[in-house]
Coordinates of N, CA and C in Angstrom, one line a residue:
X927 N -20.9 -4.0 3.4 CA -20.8 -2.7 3.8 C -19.7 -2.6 4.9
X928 N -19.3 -1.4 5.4 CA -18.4 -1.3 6.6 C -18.9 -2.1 7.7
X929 N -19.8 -2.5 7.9 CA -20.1 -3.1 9.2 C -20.0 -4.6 8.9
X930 N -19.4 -5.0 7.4 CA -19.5 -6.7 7.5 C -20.5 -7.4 6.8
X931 N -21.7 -6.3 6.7 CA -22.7 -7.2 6.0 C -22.6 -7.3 4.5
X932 N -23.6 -8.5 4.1 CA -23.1 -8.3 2.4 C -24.5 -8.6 2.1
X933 N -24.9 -8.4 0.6 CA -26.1 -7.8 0.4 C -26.1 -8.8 -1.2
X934 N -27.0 -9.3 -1.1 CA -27.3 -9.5 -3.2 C -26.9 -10.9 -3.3
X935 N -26.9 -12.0 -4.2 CA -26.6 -13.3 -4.3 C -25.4 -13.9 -4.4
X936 N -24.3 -12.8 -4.4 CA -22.9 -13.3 -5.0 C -22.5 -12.8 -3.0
X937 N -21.6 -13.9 -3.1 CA -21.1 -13.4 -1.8 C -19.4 -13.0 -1.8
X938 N -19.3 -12.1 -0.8 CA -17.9 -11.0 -1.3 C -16.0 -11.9 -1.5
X939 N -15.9 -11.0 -1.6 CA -14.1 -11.5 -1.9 C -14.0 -12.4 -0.3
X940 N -13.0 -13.0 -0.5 CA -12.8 -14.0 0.9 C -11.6 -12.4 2.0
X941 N -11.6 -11.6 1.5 CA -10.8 -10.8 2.0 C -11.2 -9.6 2.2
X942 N -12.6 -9.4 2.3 CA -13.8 -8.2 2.7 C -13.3 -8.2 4.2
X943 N -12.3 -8.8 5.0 CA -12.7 -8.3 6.3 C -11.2 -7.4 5.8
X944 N -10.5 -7.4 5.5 CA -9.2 -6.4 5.3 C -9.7 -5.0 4.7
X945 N -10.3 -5.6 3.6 CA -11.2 -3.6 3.1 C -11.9 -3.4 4.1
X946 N -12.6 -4.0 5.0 CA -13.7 -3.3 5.9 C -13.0 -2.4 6.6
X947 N -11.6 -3.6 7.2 CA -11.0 -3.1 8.3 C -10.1 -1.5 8.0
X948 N -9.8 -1.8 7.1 CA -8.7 -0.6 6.3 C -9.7 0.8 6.2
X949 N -11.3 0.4 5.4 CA -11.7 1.8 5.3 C -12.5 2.0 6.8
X950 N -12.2 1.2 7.8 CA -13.1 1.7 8.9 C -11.6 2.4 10.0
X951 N -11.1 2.0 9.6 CA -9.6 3.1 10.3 C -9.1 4.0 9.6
X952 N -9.1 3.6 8.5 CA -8.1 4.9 7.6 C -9.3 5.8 7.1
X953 N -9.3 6.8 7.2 CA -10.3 7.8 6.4 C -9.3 8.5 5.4
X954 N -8.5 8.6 4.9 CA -7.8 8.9 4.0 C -8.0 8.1 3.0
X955 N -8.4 6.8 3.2 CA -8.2 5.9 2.3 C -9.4 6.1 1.1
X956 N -9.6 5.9 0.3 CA -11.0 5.8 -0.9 C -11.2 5.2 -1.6
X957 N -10.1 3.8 -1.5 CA -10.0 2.8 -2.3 C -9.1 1.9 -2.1
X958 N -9.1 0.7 -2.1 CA -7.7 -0.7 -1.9 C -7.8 -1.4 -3.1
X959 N -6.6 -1.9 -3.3 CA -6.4 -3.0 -4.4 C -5.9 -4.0 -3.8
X960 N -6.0 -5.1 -4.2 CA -5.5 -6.0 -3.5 C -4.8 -6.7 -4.7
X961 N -3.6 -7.0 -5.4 CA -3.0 -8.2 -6.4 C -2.4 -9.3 -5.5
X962 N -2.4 -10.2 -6.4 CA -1.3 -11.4 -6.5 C -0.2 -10.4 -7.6
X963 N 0.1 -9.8 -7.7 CA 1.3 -9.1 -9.0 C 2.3 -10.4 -8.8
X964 N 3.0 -10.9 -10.1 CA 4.3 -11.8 -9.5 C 5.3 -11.9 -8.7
X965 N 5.8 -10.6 -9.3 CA 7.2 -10.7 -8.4 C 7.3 -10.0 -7.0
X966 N 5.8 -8.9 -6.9 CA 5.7 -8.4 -5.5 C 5.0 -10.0 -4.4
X967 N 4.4 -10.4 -5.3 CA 4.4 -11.9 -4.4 C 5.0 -12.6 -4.1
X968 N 6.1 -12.8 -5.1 CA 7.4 -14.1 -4.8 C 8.3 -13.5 -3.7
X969 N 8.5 -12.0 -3.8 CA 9.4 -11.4 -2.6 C 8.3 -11.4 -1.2
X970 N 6.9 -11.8 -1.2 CA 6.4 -12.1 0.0 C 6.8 -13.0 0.7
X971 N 6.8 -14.0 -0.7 CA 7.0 -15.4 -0.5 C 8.1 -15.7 0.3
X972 N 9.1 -14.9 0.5 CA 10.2 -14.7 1.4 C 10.3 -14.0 2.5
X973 N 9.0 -13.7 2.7 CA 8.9 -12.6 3.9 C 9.6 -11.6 4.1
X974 N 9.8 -10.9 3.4 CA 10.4 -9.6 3.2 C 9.9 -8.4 2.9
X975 N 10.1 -7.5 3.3 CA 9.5 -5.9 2.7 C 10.2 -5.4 1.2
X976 N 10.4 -4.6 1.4 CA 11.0 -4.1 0.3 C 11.4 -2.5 1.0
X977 N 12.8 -2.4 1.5 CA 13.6 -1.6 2.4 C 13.8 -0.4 1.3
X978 N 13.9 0.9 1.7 CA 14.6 1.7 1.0 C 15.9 1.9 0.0
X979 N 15.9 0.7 -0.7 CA 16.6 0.4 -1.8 C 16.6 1.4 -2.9
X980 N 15.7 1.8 -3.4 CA 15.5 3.0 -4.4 C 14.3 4.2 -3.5
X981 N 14.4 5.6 -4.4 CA 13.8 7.0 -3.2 C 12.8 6.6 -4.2
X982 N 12.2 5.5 -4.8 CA 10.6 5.9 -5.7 C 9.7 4.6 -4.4
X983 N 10.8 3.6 -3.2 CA 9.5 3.7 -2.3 C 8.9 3.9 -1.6
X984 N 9.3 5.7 -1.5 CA 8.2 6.6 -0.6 C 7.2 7.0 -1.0
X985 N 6.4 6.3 -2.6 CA 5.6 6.6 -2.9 C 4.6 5.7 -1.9
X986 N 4.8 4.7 -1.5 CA 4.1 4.3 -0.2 C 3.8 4.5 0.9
X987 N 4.5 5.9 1.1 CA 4.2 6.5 2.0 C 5.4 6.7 3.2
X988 N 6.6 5.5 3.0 CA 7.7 5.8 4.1 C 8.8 5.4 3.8
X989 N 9.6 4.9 4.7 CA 10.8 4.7 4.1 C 11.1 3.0 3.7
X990 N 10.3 2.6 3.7 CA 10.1 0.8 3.6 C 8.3 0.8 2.9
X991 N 8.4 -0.6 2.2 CA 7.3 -1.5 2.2 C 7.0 -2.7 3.0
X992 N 6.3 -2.8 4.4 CA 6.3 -3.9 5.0 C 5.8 -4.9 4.8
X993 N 6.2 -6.3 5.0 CA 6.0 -7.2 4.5 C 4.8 -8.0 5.7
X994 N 3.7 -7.9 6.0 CA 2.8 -8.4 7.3 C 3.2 -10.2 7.4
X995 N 3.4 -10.5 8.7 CA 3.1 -12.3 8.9 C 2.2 -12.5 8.3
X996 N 2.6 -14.1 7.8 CA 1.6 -14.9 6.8 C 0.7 -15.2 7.8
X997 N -1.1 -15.1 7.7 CA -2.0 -15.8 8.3 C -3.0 -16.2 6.8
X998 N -3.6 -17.1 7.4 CA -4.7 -17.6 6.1 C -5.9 -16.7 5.6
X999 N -5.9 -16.4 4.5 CA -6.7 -15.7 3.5 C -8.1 -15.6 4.3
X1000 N -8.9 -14.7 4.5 CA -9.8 -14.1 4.8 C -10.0 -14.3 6.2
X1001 N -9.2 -14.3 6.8 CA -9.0 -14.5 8.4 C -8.8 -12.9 9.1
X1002 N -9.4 -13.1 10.5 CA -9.6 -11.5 11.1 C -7.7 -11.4 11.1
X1003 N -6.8 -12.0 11.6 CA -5.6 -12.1 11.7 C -5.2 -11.7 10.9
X1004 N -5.2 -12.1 9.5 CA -4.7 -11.5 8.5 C -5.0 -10.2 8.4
X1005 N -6.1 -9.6 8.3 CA -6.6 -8.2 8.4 C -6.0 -7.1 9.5
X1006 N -5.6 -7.8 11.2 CA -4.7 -7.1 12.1 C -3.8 -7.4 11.4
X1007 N -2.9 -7.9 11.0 CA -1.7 -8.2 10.5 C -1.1 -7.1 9.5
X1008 N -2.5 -7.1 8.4 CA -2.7 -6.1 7.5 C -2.7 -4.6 7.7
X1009 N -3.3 -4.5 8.5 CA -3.4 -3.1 9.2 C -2.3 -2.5 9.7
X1010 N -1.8 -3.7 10.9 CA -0.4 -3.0 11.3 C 1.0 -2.9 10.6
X1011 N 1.1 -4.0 9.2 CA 1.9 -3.4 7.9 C 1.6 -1.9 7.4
X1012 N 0.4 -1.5 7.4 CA 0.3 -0.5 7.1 C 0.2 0.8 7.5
X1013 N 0.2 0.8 8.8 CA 0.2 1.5 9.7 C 1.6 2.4 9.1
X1014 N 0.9 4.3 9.3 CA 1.5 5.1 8.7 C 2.7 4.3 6.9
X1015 N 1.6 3.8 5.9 CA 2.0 3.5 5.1 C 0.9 3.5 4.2
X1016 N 0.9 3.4 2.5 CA -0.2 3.3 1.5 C -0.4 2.2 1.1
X1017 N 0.7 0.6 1.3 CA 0.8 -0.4 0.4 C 1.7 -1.1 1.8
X1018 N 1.3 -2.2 1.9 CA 2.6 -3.9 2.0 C 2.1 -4.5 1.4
X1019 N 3.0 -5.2 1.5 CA 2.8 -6.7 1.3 C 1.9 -7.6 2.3
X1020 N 2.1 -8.9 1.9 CA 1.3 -9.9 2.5 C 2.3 -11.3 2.8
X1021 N 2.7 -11.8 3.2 CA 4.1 -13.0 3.4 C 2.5 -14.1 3.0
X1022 N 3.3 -14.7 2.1 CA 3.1 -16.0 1.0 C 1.4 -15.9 0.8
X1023 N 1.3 -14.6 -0.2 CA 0.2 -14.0 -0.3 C 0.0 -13.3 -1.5
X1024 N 0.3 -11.6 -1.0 CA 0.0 -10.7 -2.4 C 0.6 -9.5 -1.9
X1025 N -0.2 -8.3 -2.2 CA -0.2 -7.2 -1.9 C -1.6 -6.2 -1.6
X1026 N -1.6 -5.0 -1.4 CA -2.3 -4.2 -0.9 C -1.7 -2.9 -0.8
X1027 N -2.5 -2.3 -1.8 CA -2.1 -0.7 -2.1 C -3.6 0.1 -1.6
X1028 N -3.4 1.2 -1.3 CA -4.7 1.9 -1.2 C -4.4 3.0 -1.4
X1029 N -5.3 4.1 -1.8 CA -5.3 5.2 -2.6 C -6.9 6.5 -2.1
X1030 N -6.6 7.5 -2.5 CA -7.6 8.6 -1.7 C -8.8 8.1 -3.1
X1031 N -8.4 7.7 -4.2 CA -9.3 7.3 -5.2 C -8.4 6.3 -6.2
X1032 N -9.5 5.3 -7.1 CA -9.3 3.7 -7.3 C -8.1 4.4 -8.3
X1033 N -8.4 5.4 -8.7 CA -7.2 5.4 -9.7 C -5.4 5.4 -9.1
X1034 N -5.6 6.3 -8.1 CA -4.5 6.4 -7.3 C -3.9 4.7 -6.4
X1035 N -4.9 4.2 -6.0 CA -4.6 2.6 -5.6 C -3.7 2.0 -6.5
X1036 N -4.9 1.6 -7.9 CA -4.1 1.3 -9.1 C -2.8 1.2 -9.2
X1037 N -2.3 2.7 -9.7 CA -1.0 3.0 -9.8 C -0.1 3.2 -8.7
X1038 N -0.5 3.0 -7.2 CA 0.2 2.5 -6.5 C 0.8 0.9 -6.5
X1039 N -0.2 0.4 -6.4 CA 0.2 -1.5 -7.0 C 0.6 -1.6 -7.5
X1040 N 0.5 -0.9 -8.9 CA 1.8 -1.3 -10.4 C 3.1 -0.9 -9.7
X1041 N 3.3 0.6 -9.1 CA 4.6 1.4 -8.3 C 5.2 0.0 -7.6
X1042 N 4.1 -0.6 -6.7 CA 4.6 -1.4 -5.9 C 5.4 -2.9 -6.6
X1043 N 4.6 -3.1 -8.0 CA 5.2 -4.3 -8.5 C 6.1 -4.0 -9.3
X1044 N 6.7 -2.8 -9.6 CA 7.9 -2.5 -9.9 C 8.8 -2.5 -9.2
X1045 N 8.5 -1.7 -7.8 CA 10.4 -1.7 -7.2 C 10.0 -3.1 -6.5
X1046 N 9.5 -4.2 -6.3 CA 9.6 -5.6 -6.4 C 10.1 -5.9 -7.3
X1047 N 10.2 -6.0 -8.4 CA 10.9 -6.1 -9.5 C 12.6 -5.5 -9.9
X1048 N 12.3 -4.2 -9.4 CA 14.0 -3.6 -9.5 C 14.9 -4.3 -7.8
X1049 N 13.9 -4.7 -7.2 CA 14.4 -4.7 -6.2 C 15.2 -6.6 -5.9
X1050 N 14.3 -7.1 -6.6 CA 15.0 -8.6 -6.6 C 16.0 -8.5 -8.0
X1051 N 15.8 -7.7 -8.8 CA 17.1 -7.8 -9.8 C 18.3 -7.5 -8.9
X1052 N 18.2 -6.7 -8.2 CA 19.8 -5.8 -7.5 C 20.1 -6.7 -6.2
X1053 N 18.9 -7.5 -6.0 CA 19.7 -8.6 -4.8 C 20.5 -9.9 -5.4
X1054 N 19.8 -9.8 -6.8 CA 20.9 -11.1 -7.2 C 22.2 -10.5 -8.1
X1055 N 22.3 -9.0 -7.8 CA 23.4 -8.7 -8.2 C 24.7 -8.6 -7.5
X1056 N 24.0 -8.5 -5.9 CA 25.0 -8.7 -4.8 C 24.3 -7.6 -4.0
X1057 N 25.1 -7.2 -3.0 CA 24.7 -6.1 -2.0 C 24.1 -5.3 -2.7
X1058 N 22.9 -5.1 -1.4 CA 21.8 -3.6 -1.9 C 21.8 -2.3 -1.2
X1059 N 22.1 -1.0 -1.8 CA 22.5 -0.2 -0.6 C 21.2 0.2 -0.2
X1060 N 21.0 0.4 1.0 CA 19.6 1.1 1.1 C 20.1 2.3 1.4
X1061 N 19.0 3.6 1.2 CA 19.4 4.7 1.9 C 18.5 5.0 3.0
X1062 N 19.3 5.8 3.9 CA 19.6 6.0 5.2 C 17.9 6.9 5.4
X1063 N 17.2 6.9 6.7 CA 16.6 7.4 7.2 C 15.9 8.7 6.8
X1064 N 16.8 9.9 6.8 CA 17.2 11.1 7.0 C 16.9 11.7 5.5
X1065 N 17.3 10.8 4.3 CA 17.6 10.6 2.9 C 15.9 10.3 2.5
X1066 N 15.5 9.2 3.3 CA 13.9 9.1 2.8 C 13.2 10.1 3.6
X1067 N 13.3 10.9 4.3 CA 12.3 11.8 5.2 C 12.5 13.1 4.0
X1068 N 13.4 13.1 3.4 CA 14.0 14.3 2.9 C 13.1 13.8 1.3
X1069 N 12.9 12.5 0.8 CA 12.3 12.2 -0.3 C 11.0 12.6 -0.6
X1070 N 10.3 11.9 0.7 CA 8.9 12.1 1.7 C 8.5 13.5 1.1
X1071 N 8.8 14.4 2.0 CA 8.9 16.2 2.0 C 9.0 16.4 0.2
X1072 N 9.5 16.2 0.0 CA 9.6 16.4 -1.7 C 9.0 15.9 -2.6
X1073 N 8.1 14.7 -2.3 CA 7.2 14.0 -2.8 C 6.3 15.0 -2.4
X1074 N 5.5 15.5 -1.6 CA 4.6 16.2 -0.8 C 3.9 17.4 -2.5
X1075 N 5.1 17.6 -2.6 CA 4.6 18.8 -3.9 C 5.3 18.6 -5.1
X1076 N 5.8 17.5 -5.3 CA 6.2 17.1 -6.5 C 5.3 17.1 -7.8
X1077 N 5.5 17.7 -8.6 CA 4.6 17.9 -9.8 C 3.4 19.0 -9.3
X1078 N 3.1 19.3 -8.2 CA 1.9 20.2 -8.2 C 2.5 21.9 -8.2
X1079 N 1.7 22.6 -9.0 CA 1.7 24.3 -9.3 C 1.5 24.9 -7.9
X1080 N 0.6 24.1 -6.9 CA -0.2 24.6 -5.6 C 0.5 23.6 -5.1
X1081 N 1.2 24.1 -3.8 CA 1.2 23.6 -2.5 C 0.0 23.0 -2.1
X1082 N -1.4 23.4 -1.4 CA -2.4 23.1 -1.1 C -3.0 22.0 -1.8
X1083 N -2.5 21.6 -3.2 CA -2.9 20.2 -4.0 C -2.1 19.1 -4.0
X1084 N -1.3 18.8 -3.1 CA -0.4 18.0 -2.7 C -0.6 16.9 -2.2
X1085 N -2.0 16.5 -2.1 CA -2.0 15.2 -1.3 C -2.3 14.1 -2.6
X1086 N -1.5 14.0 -3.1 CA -1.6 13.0 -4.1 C -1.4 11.8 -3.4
X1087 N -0.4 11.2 -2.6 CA -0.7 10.1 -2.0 C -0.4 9.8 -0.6
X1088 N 0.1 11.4 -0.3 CA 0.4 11.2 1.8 C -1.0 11.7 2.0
X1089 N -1.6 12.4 1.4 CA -2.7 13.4 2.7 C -3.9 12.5 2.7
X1090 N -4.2 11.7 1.5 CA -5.7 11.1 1.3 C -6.5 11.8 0.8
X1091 N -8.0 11.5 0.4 CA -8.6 12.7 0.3 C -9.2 13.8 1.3
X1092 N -9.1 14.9 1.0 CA -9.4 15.8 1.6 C -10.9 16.1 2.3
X1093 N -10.8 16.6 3.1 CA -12.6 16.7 3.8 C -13.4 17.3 2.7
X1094 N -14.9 16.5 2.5 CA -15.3 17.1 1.4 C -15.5 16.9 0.0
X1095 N -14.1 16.4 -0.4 CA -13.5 16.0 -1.7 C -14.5 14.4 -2.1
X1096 N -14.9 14.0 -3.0 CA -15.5 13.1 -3.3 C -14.5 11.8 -4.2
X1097 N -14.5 11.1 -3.1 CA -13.7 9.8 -3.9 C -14.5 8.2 -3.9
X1098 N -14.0 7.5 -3.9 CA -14.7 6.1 -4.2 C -15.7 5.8 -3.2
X1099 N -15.3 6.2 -2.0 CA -16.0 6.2 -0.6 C -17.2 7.0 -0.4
X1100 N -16.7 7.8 -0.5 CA -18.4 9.2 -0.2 C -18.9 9.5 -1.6
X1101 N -18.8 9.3 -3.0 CA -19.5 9.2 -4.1 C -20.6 9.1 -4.0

């Protein structure tokens, strides 16, 4: 449960304190994923984010994907560590680890982590092609804003993955 305890014969993921921690701060959140994905791992594995190289990784929420210090798997450390990668963000990484996407609902998590193990993927092709340009600040605030109502008919239905779920709205969490 949120408070740490576990209930029933099977005992939880070794990384129950990072979901506790995540849905006991973020209330936007309704769901985390956690992968080993490949190649969003191997670029951990280098301790690296994944910088504003293409405008599709503001689907995480900013202008970067942070990459958190390596600490040992199911450690409170890892979990601050975790937290503060994601701090005003939907997804980092984990350095010589995995990933972690979260979403207002599991479906929206999901297809954040796949989002995420793709521009890992476009993103280590274009480093071994030579220089990567990132774009500028101003370029991803501007992507951000435009993401906000991208595909929606309503303004007001827009939180597809900045706003979270809405007060009220029923997702993985309050179900």
């Amino acid at each position: 449960d949120l408070d740490g305890r576990w209930f029933g014969r099977r005992r939880p993921s070794s990384e129950w304190r990072f979901h506790r921690d995540i849905f006991n701060s973020r209330h936007d959140v309704g769901a985390i994923v956690h992968t080993h994905s490949p190649r969003a791992t191997a670029l951990a594995c280098t301790g690296r984010g994944i910088p504003a190289f293409h405008y599709m990784v503001a689907v995480a929420g900013g202008s970067d994907i942070r990459c958190a210090p390596y600490h040992a798997f199911g450690t409170q450390e890892l979990s601050d560590a975790a937290l503060a990668a994601l701090k005003d963000r939907n997804a980092c990484l984990l350095a010589n680890h995995g990933v972690i996407a979260t979403g207002a609902d599991l479906p929206g998590a999901i297809l954040l982590a796949g989002e995420v193990e793709n521009l890992a993927l476009q993103y280590t092709v274009a480093l071994s092609l030579g220089e990567v340009r990132i774009l500028d600040d101003t370029e991803m605030c501007r992507v951000i804003e435009k993401f906000r109502t991208y595909g929606q008919q309503n303004a007001a239905d827009a939180d597809l993955i900045f706003g979270g779920a809405q007060p009220g709205a029923v997702n993985e969490r309050n179900a």
